[in-house]
CSV table of C-alpha atoms and ligand atoms in Angstrom, one decimal:
chain,number,residue,atom,x,y,z
I,1,MET,CA,0.0,-0.2,-0.1
I,2,THR,CA,1.3,3.4,-0.8
I,3,ILE,CA,0.7,6.4,1.7
I,4,SER,CA,-1.7,8.6,-0.1
I,5,SER,CA,-0.9,11.9,1.7
I,6,ASN,CA,2.2,13.2,3.0
I,7,HIS,CA,1.8,12.5,6.4
I,8,LEU,CA,0.3,9.6,8.5
I,9,ASP,CA,-2.8,10.2,11.0
I,10,ILE,CA,-2.6,8.8,14.3
I,11,ALA,CA,-5.1,8.9,16.8
I,12,VAL,CA,-3.9,9.5,20.1
I,13,LEU,CA,-6.1,8.3,23.3
I,14,PRO,CA,-4.3,9.1,26.5
I,15,GLY,CA,-7.2,7.9,28.6
I,16,ASP,CA,-6.6,7.8,32.6
I,17,GLY,CA,-4.3,8.0,35.1
I,18,ILE,CA,-0.4,7.4,33.9
I,19,GLY,CA,-1.8,6.8,30.6
I,20,ARG,CA,-1.9,10.3,30.3
I,21,GLU,CA,1.6,11.0,31.7
I,22,VAL,CA,3.4,8.2,29.5
I,23,MET,CA,1.4,9.4,26.6
I,24,ALA,CA,2.8,13.2,26.9
I,25,ALA,CA,6.2,11.7,27.4
I,26,CYS,CA,5.8,9.5,24.1
I,27,LEU,CA,4.7,12.3,22.0
I,28,GLU,CA,7.8,14.4,22.9
I,29,VAL,CA,10.2,11.3,22.1
I,30,LEU,CA,8.2,10.7,18.8
I,31,SER,CA,8.7,14.4,17.8
I,32,ALA,CA,12.4,14.3,18.7
I,33,VAL,CA,12.9,11.0,16.6
I,34,GLU,CA,11.5,12.7,13.8
I,35,THR,CA,13.7,15.5,14.0
I,36,THR,CA,16.7,13.1,14.5
I,37,ALA,CA,15.8,10.8,11.8
I,38,SER,CA,14.7,12.8,8.9
I,39,GLY,CA,12.9,11.7,6.0
I,40,GLY,CA,9.9,9.5,5.6
I,41,PRO,CA,6.5,10.4,6.6
I,42,PRO,CA,5.8,12.9,9.5
I,43,LEU,CA,3.0,11.6,11.8
I,44,LYS,CA,0.3,13.9,12.7
I,45,THR,CA,-1.1,13.2,16.0
I,46,THR,CA,-4.5,14.4,17.2
I,47,ILE,CA,-5.7,13.8,20.6
I,48,TRP,CA,-9.1,12.4,21.3
I,49,ASN,CA,-11.3,11.8,24.4
I,50,ALA,CA,-12.1,8.5,26.1
I,51,GLY,CA,-12.1,6.8,29.1
I,52,ALA,CA,-13.4,6.1,32.6
I,53,GLN,CA,-12.6,9.8,33.8
I,54,TYR,CA,-14.1,11.1,30.4
I,55,TYR,CA,-17.4,9.1,31.1
I,56,ALA,CA,-17.3,10.3,34.8
I,57,THR,CA,-17.8,14.0,33.5
I,58,SER,CA,-19.5,13.4,30.0
I,59,GLY,CA,-21.5,10.4,30.4
I,60,GLU,CA,-19.8,8.7,27.5
I,61,ALA,CA,-16.5,6.3,27.8
I,62,LEU,CA,-15.9,6.1,23.8
I,63,PRO,CA,-17.6,8.9,21.9
I,64,ASP,CA,-18.4,8.2,18.5
I,65,ILE,CA,-16.5,10.9,17.2
I,66,THR,CA,-13.4,9.4,18.7
I,67,LEU,CA,-14.3,5.9,17.4
I,68,ASP,CA,-14.7,7.2,13.8
I,69,ALA,CA,-11.3,9.0,14.3
I,70,CYS,CA,-9.8,5.6,15.4
I,71,ARG,CA,-11.5,4.0,12.3
I,72,LYS,CA,-10.2,6.6,10.0
I,73,ALA,CA,-6.8,6.9,11.3
I,74,ASP,CA,-3.5,5.0,10.1
I,75,ALA,CA,-2.8,3.9,13.4
I,76,VAL,CA,-4.2,4.3,17.2
I,77,LEU,CA,-1.7,5.3,19.9
I,78,PHE,CA,-3.4,4.5,23.3
I,79,GLY,CA,-2.2,5.2,26.9
I,80,ALA,CA,-4.4,3.3,29.6
I,81,MET,CA,-8.2,3.4,30.6
I,82,GLY,CA,-9.9,2.4,33.4
I,83,TRP,CA,-10.3,3.8,36.9
I,84,PRO,CA,-11.3,1.4,40.0
I,85,ASP,CA,-14.2,3.7,41.3
I,86,ILE,CA,-15.9,4.3,38.0
I,87,ARG,CA,-18.0,1.5,37.2
I,88,HIS,CA,-21.2,0.2,35.6
I,89,ALA,CA,-24.2,-1.0,37.5
I,90,ASP,CA,-22.8,-4.6,37.3
I,91,GLY,CA,-19.9,-3.7,39.1
I,92,THR,CA,-17.6,-4.0,36.1
I,93,GLU,CA,-15.4,-1.0,35.0
I,94,ILE,CA,-15.5,1.5,32.5
I,95,ILE,CA,-12.9,-0.1,30.0
I,96,PRO,CA,-13.7,1.1,26.4
I,97,GLN,CA,-10.5,-0.3,25.1
I,98,LEU,CA,-12.1,-3.5,24.9
I,99,ASP,CA,-15.1,-2.1,22.8
I,100,LEU,CA,-12.4,-0.9,20.5
I,101,ARG,CA,-10.7,-4.4,20.3
I,102,MET,CA,-14.2,-5.3,19.1
I,103,ALA,CA,-15.1,-2.5,16.9
I,104,LEU,CA,-11.8,-2.6,15.0
I,105,ASP,CA,-11.4,-6.4,15.0
I,106,LEU,CA,-8.1,-6.1,16.9
I,107,TYR,CA,-7.9,-10.1,17.3
I,108,ALA,CA,-3.9,-10.4,17.9
I,109,GLY,CA,-2.7,-9.0,21.2
I,110,VAL,CA,1.0,-8.9,20.7
I,111,ARG,CA,3.1,-8.6,24.0
I,112,PRO,CA,6.8,-8.9,23.4
I,113,ILE,CA,8.8,-9.4,26.5
I,114,ARG,CA,12.5,-9.0,26.3
I,115,TRP,CA,15.6,-8.2,28.5
I,116,PHE,CA,16.9,-4.5,28.7
I,117,PRO,CA,20.6,-4.0,29.7
I,118,GLY,CA,21.4,-2.0,32.3
I,119,LEU,CA,18.1,-3.0,34.5
I,120,PRO,CA,18.6,-4.8,37.6
I,121,ASN,CA,18.3,-8.4,37.1
I,122,VAL,CA,15.1,-9.4,38.8
I,123,LEU,CA,15.5,-13.4,38.5
I,124,SER,CA,19.1,-13.2,39.7
I,125,ASP,CA,20.0,-15.5,37.0
I,126,PRO,CA,22.5,-14.4,34.1
I,127,ARG,CA,20.2,-16.4,31.7
I,128,ALA,CA,17.7,-13.7,32.1
I,129,ARG,CA,19.5,-11.6,29.6
I,130,ASP,CA,18.2,-14.3,27.1
I,131,ILE,CA,14.9,-13.5,27.8
I,132,ASP,CA,12.8,-12.8,24.4
I,133,PHE,CA,9.6,-13.9,23.8
I,134,VAL,CA,6.2,-13.0,22.5
I,135,LEU,CA,2.8,-13.6,23.9
I,136,ILE,CA,0.3,-13.6,21.3
I,137,ARG,CA,-3.3,-13.1,23.0
I,138,GLU,CA,-6.6,-13.8,21.4
I,139,GLN,CA,-8.7,-10.9,21.8
I,140,THR,CA,-12.3,-11.0,20.4
I,141,GLU,CA,-13.5,-13.8,22.2
I,142,GLY,CA,-12.3,-16.5,24.8
I,143,LEU,CA,-13.7,-15.8,28.5
I,144,PHE,CA,-13.8,-12.1,27.6
I,145,TYR,CA,-16.6,-13.0,25.0
I,146,ALA,CA,-18.8,-13.1,28.5
I,147,ARG,CA,-18.4,-9.4,28.9
I,148,GLY,CA,-21.7,-7.7,29.2
I,149,LYS,CA,-23.2,-10.9,28.9
I,150,GLY,CA,-22.7,-12.6,32.3
I,151,GLU,CA,-25.6,-13.7,34.7
I,152,LEU,CA,-26.2,-13.4,38.0
I,153,ILE,CA,-28.9,-15.5,39.3
I,154,ASP,CA,-30.9,-14.5,42.5
I,155,ASP,CA,-27.5,-13.0,43.9
I,156,ARG,CA,-26.5,-16.6,44.3
I,157,ASP,CA,-24.8,-18.0,41.3
I,158,ALA,CA,-23.1,-16.2,38.4
I,159,TYR,CA,-22.3,-17.3,34.9
I,160,ASP,CA,-19.8,-15.9,32.3
I,161,THR,CA,-19.2,-18.1,29.1
I,162,MET,CA,-16.1,-19.0,27.5
I,163,HIS,CA,-16.5,-18.8,23.6
I,164,ILE,CA,-13.8,-20.4,21.3
I,165,SER,CA,-14.6,-20.4,17.4
I,166,ARG,CA,-12.8,-22.2,14.6
I,167,ALA,CA,-12.7,-19.1,12.7
I,168,GLY,CA,-11.0,-17.2,15.9
I,169,THR,CA,-8.6,-19.7,17.0
I,170,ALA,CA,-7.4,-20.2,13.3
I,171,ARG,CA,-6.7,-16.8,12.7
I,172,VAL,CA,-4.9,-15.9,15.8
I,173,SER,CA,-2.9,-19.2,15.6
I,174,ASP,CA,-2.0,-18.2,11.8
I,175,PHE,CA,-1.0,-14.7,13.3
I,176,ALA,CA,1.4,-16.6,15.6
I,177,PHE,CA,2.9,-18.6,13.0
I,178,ARG,CA,3.6,-15.5,10.8
I,179,VAL,CA,5.3,-13.8,13.9
I,180,ALA,CA,7.7,-16.9,14.4
I,181,GLU,CA,8.5,-16.8,10.6
I,182,ARG,CA,9.5,-13.3,11.0
I,183,ARG,CA,11.5,-14.0,13.9
I,184,GLN,CA,13.0,-17.0,12.3
I,185,ALA,CA,14.1,-14.8,9.2
I,186,ARG,CA,15.9,-12.6,11.8
I,187,GLY,CA,17.9,-15.7,13.2
I,188,LYS,CA,15.8,-16.2,16.2
I,189,LYS,CA,14.3,-19.3,17.8
I,190,ALA,CA,11.0,-20.5,15.9
I,191,ARG,CA,8.8,-22.2,17.8
I,192,VAL,CA,5.0,-21.6,18.7
I,193,THR,CA,3.6,-22.9,21.7
I,194,CYS,CA,-0.4,-23.4,22.1
I,195,VAL,CA,-1.1,-22.7,25.8
I,196,ASP,CA,-4.4,-24.0,26.8
I,197,LYS,CA,-6.1,-26.0,29.3
I,198,ALA,CA,-7.2,-28.8,27.3
I,199,ASN,CA,-7.0,-31.4,29.9
I,200,VAL,CA,-10.0,-29.9,31.2
I,201,PHE,CA,-12.4,-27.9,29.1
I,202,ALA,CA,-13.9,-28.8,25.7
I,203,SER,CA,-13.6,-25.1,24.7
I,204,MET,CA,-9.6,-25.4,25.4
I,205,ALA,CA,-9.2,-28.9,23.7
I,206,PHE,CA,-11.0,-27.3,20.6
I,207,PHE,CA,-8.6,-24.6,20.5
I,208,ARG,CA,-5.7,-27.0,20.5
I,209,LYS,CA,-7.1,-29.0,17.7
I,210,VAL,CA,-7.5,-25.9,15.5
I,211,PHE,CA,-4.0,-24.6,16.3
I,212,ASP,CA,-2.9,-28.1,15.5
I,213,GLU,CA,-4.6,-27.9,12.2
I,214,VAL,CA,-3.0,-24.4,11.4
I,215,ALA,CA,0.3,-25.7,12.8
I,216,ALA,CA,0.4,-28.3,10.1
I,217,LYS,CA,0.3,-25.5,7.2
I,218,HIS,CA,3.6,-24.0,8.8
I,219,GLY,CA,5.7,-26.7,8.3
I,220,GLY,CA,9.0,-24.7,8.8
I,221,ILE,CA,7.8,-23.8,12.4
I,222,GLU,CA,8.3,-26.0,15.3
I,223,ALA,CA,5.0,-26.1,17.1
I,224,ASP,CA,4.1,-27.6,20.6
I,225,HIS,CA,1.5,-27.4,23.6
I,226,ALA,CA,1.6,-26.4,27.3
I,227,TYR,CA,-1.2,-26.2,29.8
I,228,VAL,CA,-1.5,-22.6,31.1
I,229,ASP,CA,-0.5,-23.6,34.9
I,230,ALA,CA,2.8,-25.4,33.5
I,231,MET,CA,3.5,-22.5,31.8
I,232,ALA,CA,3.1,-20.3,34.6
I,233,LEU,CA,6.0,-22.2,36.1
I,234,THR,CA,7.9,-22.5,33.1
I,235,MET,CA,7.8,-18.4,32.7
I,236,VAL,CA,9.3,-18.0,36.1
I,237,LYS,CA,11.8,-21.0,36.0
I,238,LYS,CA,13.2,-20.8,32.5
I,239,PRO,CA,11.8,-17.9,30.6
I,240,TRP,CA,14.9,-17.8,28.2
I,241,THR,CA,13.7,-21.1,26.5
I,242,LEU,CA,10.6,-19.5,25.3
I,243,ASP,CA,9.5,-18.2,21.8
I,244,VAL,CA,6.2,-17.4,20.4
I,245,MET,CA,3.1,-18.5,22.6
I,246,VAL,CA,-0.5,-18.2,21.2
I,247,THR,CA,-3.5,-18.4,23.8
I,248,GLU,CA,-7.0,-17.7,25.1
I,249,ASN,CA,-8.0,-14.1,25.9
I,250,MET,CA,-8.1,-14.4,29.7
I,251,PHE,CA,-4.9,-16.7,30.0
I,252,GLY,CA,-3.1,-14.2,27.9
I,253,ASP,CA,-4.3,-11.3,30.0
I,254,ILE,CA,-2.9,-13.1,32.9
I,255,LEU,CA,0.5,-14.5,31.6
I,256,SER,CA,1.2,-11.1,30.1
I,257,ASP,CA,1.4,-9.4,33.7
I,258,LEU,CA,3.5,-12.3,34.8
I,259,ALA,CA,5.8,-12.0,31.8
I,260,ALA,CA,6.2,-8.3,32.6
I,261,GLY,CA,7.5,-9.0,36.1
I,262,LEU,CA,10.2,-11.1,34.7
I,263,VAL,CA,12.1,-7.9,32.9
I,264,GLY,CA,11.1,-5.6,35.9
I,265,GLY,CA,7.5,-4.5,35.7
I,266,MET,CA,4.6,-3.3,33.5
I,267,GLY,CA,6.5,-0.2,32.5
I,268,MET,CA,8.9,-2.4,30.2
I,269,ALA,CA,6.0,-4.5,28.6
I,270,PRO,CA,4.7,-2.8,25.2
I,271,SER,CA,2.0,-4.2,23.3
I,272,ALA,CA,-0.1,-4.1,19.9
I,273,ASP,CA,-3.5,-5.0,19.3
I,274,VAL,CA,-3.6,-6.1,15.6
I,275,GLY,CA,-6.3,-6.7,13.1
I,276,ASP,CA,-6.3,-7.3,9.5
I,277,ALA,CA,-7.6,-3.6,8.8
I,278,HIS,CA,-6.3,-1.7,12.1
I,279,ALA,CA,-4.1,-1.7,14.8
I,280,LEU,CA,-3.8,-0.2,18.3
I,281,PHE,CA,-0.9,0.4,20.3
I,282,GLN,CA,-0.5,0.5,23.9
I,283,PRO,CA,1.8,-0.5,26.9
I,284,ALA,CA,0.2,-3.7,28.8
I,285,HIS,CA,0.0,-1.8,32.1
I,286,GLY,CA,-3.3,0.1,33.3
I,287,THR,CA,-3.7,3.4,34.9
I,288,ALA,CA,-1.7,2.7,38.0
I,289,PRO,CA,-3.7,4.6,40.5
I,290,ASP,CA,-1.3,4.0,43.2
I,291,ILE,CA,1.3,6.1,41.5
I,292,ALA,CA,-1.0,8.4,39.2
I,293,GLY,CA,0.1,11.9,39.5
I,294,GLN,CA,3.4,11.6,41.2
I,295,GLY,CA,5.7,11.7,38.1
I,296,LYS,CA,6.6,7.9,39.0
I,297,ALA,CA,5.5,6.2,35.9
I,298,ASN,CA,8.2,4.3,33.8
I,299,PRO,CA,7.3,5.4,30.2
I,300,CYS,CA,9.5,2.9,28.5
I,301,ALA,CA,6.5,0.5,27.6
I,302,MET,CA,4.7,3.6,25.9
I,303,PHE,CA,7.7,4.3,24.2
I,304,LEU,CA,8.3,0.6,22.8
I,305,SER,CA,4.5,0.6,21.9
I,306,ALA,CA,5.2,3.4,19.8
I,307,ALA,CA,8.5,1.7,18.2
I,308,MET,CA,5.7,-1.3,17.6
I,309,MET,CA,3.7,1.3,15.7
I,310,LEU,CA,6.2,2.5,13.5
I,311,ASP,CA,7.2,-1.2,12.5
I,312,TRP,CA,3.7,-1.8,11.4
I,313,LEU,CA,3.2,1.2,9.5
I,314,ALA,CA,6.6,0.7,8.0
I,315,GLU,CA,5.6,-2.9,6.9
I,316,LYS,CA,2.1,-1.7,5.7
I,317,HIS,CA,3.4,1.0,3.7
I,318,ASN,CA,6.6,-0.5,2.8
I,319,GLU,CA,8.4,2.5,4.2
I,320,PRO,CA,12.0,1.6,5.5
I,321,ARG,CA,12.3,5.0,7.0
I,322,LEU,CA,9.5,4.2,9.6
I,323,GLU,CA,11.3,1.0,10.6
I,324,THR,CA,14.4,3.2,11.2
I,325,ARG,CA,12.5,5.6,13.5
I,326,ALA,CA,11.3,2.2,15.4
I,327,ARG,CA,14.9,1.1,15.9
I,328,LEU,CA,15.8,4.7,17.1
I,329,ILE,CA,13.4,4.6,19.9
I,330,GLU,CA,14.3,1.0,20.8
I,331,SER,CA,18.2,1.9,20.6
I,332,ALA,CA,17.7,5.1,22.4
I,333,VAL,CA,15.7,3.3,25.4
I,334,GLU,CA,18.4,0.7,25.4
I,335,ILE,CA,21.2,3.5,26.0
I,336,ALA,CA,19.1,5.6,28.4
I,337,LEU,CA,18.8,2.4,30.6
I,338,SER,CA,22.3,1.0,30.1
I,339,SER,CA,23.7,4.6,31.2
I,340,GLY,CA,22.4,4.6,34.7
I,341,THR,CA,18.9,5.8,34.2
I,342,VAL,CA,16.9,3.1,36.2
I,343,PRO,CA,13.2,4.1,36.5
I,344,ILE,CA,11.6,4.3,40.0
I,345,GLU,CA,9.7,1.0,38.9
I,346,LEU,CA,12.7,-1.1,39.0
I,347,GLY,CA,14.1,0.3,42.3
I,348,GLY,CA,16.1,3.6,40.8
I,349,ALA,CA,15.4,7.1,41.0
I,350,ALA,CA,14.3,8.1,37.5
I,351,GLY,CA,10.7,9.5,37.0
I,352,CYS,CA,8.8,9.7,34.3
I,353,ALA,CA,10.3,13.0,33.0
I,354,THR,CA,13.9,12.0,33.8
I,355,VAL,CA,13.6,8.7,31.5
I,356,THR,CA,12.2,11.0,29.0
I,357,ARG,CA,14.9,13.3,28.9
I,358,GLU,CA,17.5,10.8,28.9
I,359,THR,CA,15.9,8.8,26.0
I,360,ILE,CA,15.5,12.0,24.0
I,361,ALA,CA,19.4,12.9,25.0
I,362,ALA,CA,20.4,9.5,23.6
I,363,LEU,CA,18.7,9.9,20.3
I,364,PRO,CA,22.2,11.5,18.9
I,365,SER,CA,24.1,8.3,19.9
I,366,ALA,CA,21.3,5.9,18.7
I,367,ILE,CA,21.1,7.4,15.2
I,368,LYS,CA,24.6,6.2,14.9
I,369,GLU,CA,24.0,2.7,15.6
I,370,VAL,CA,20.6,2.3,13.4
I,371,ALA,CA,22.4,4.4,10.7
Y,1,LIG,N1,-4.5,-1.5,29.1
Y,1,LIG,C1,-5.1,-0.8,29.9
Y,1,LIG,O1,-5.6,0.5,29.6
Y,1,LIG,C2,-5.4,-1.2,31.3
Y,1,LIG,C3,-4.3,-2.3,31.5
Y,1,LIG,C4,-4.7,-3.0,32.8
Y,1,LIG,C5,-5.3,-2.3,34.0
Y,1,LIG,N2,-6.4,-1.3,33.3
Y,1,LIG,C6,-7.0,-0.4,34.4
Y,1,LIG,O2,-6.2,0.1,35.3
Y,1,LIG,C7,-6.4,0.5,36.3
Y,1,LIG,C8,-5.5,0.0,37.5
Y,1,LIG,O3,-5.2,-1.5,37.4
Y,1,LIG,P1,-4.3,-2.4,37.9
Y,1,LIG,O4,-3.8,-1.6,39.2
Y,1,LIG,O5,-4.8,-3.5,38.2
Y,1,LIG,O6,-2.9,-2.3,37.1
Y,1,LIG,P2,-1.9,-1.4,36.5
Y,1,LIG,O7,-1.1,-1.8,35.7
Y,1,LIG,O8,-2.2,-0.3,36.5
Y,1,LIG,O9,-0.8,-1.4,38.1
Y,1,LIG,C9,-0.4,-2.7,38.6
Y,1,LIG,C10,0.9,-2.1,39.2
Y,1,LIG,O10,2.0,-2.1,38.3
Y,1,LIG,C11,2.4,-0.6,38.6
Y,1,LIG,N3,2.6,0.2,37.3
Y,1,LIG,C12,2.0,-0.2,36.1
Y,1,LIG,N4,2.5,0.6,35.1
Y,1,LIG,C13,3.5,1.3,35.7
Y,1,LIG,C14,4.4,1.7,35.0
Y,1,LIG,N5,4.4,2.5,33.8
Y,1,LIG,N6,5.6,2.4,35.6
Y,1,LIG,C15,5.6,2.1,37.2
Y,1,LIG,N7,4.8,1.4,37.4
Y,1,LIG,C16,3.9,0.8,37.0
Y,1,LIG,C17,1.4,0.2,39.2
Y,1,LIG,O11,1.9,1.3,40.2
Y,1,LIG,C18,0.6,-1.1,40.1
Y,1,LIG,O12,1.5,-1.0,41.3
Y,1,LIG,C19,-8.1,-0.3,36.5
Y,1,LIG,O13,-9.1,0.5,36.2
Y,1,LIG,C20,-7.7,-1.5,35.4
Y,1,LIG,O14,-9.0,-1.8,34.8
Y,1,LIG,C21,-6.2,-0.8,32.2
Y,2,LIG,C1,-7.8,-3.5,31.4
Y,2,LIG,C2,-8.5,-4.7,30.9
Y,2,LIG,C3,-9.8,-4.6,30.2
Y,2,LIG,C4,-7.5,-5.0,29.9
Y,2,LIG,C5,-7.8,-6.7,29.4
Y,2,LIG,O1,-8.0,-7.4,30.4
Y,2,LIG,O2,-7.4,-6.9,28.3
Y,2,LIG,C6,-6.0,-5.3,30.2
Y,2,LIG,O3,-6.1,-5.7,31.4
Y,2,LIG,C7,-4.9,-5.5,29.1
Y,2,LIG,O4,-4.2,-6.3,29.5
Y,2,LIG,O5,-4.9,-4.9,28.1
Y,3,LIG,MG1,-4.0,-7.0,31.4
């Protein structure tokens, strides 16, 4: 696809809590990156309202005008949404990102986890430096299918239904194999693990069956299976052995926070919500009410999510200069972290402003590495 105008439209949804803080930092970094790596289409960022706090003042969590802007944009950049005290009558939270995933059919949650040099080794094992895996989370069905449809009977029983479809499982499995193929082309391990609970649930046995059918079409990539409970153990005991995993929505949600903990915390865990037509990029973390407004948030996950956005746009538009900008962000984060900038989240002293300043200051060195 070619770029029809001279810029790319990015719909920016900062959301709530630290979503707003890390997004402001990220927009500074993106603008500095554009100045450092001149050439290639500029990003035109437009900020849109949505989120729990917006709902509290307006009665709308995801206004039509925001949803429409997301549909029309080349990509969506998202902070975090949700606030524990702002809830629907059934007790669930106002979390419009789930509506966005459904509306834009963002079926693959891509959650890469890797070691960053310079950070404290939370596992106290030198092999932690080899952690480099990707969790692919199905995002349009699974247990989350139950959202808004659950049943509470006589204040006595509550039901939420798991839904696994052939089509939904096949497309996310295929997506995972394509991720593995790209990693293989870059000289990395190439194995896709289906993470399920096929020993207990018919829905999960079906997930595994469809995964196996898709695996048979990707002969060059090894495929195996793990039960989700055993995978939680493997993630903690030997995460450096993992490559690409694909799993049901809820399991993926839980395992992705566990995975973030292996490399220091949520502030090191970027993500992308990808569909066939649209994509949204956001840190895997939430709005962190416990630290919001204090300048303590680690913005690295937000920066790395923006790098994932540039990579996705580069591939979609066949524009290598966008890929250069993605590498520039990653390299600047690496340089900043390995030259003594340790985020508060990892036991250091660097708040959001310091991490942002040091990342921007690293850009001139980073450009020499990626050029
Ligand atoms: N993608 C999203 O928008 C998203 C994801 C998860 C949770 N939520 C919402 O966020 C709210 C808070 O949820 P939660 O507390 O369970 O999860 P959370 O991810 O917001 O926070 C979990 C813990 O990690 C810390 N943390 C998270 N991101 C951090 C960062 N960038 N830097 C430093 N520390 C960080 C927090 O301080 C907290 O101790 C809830 O309303 C929840 O629904 C939103
Ligand atoms: C806030 C919540 C709805 C969301 C999810 O469960 O998908 C979050 O935890 C995430 O991981 O993106
Ligand atoms: Mg989560």
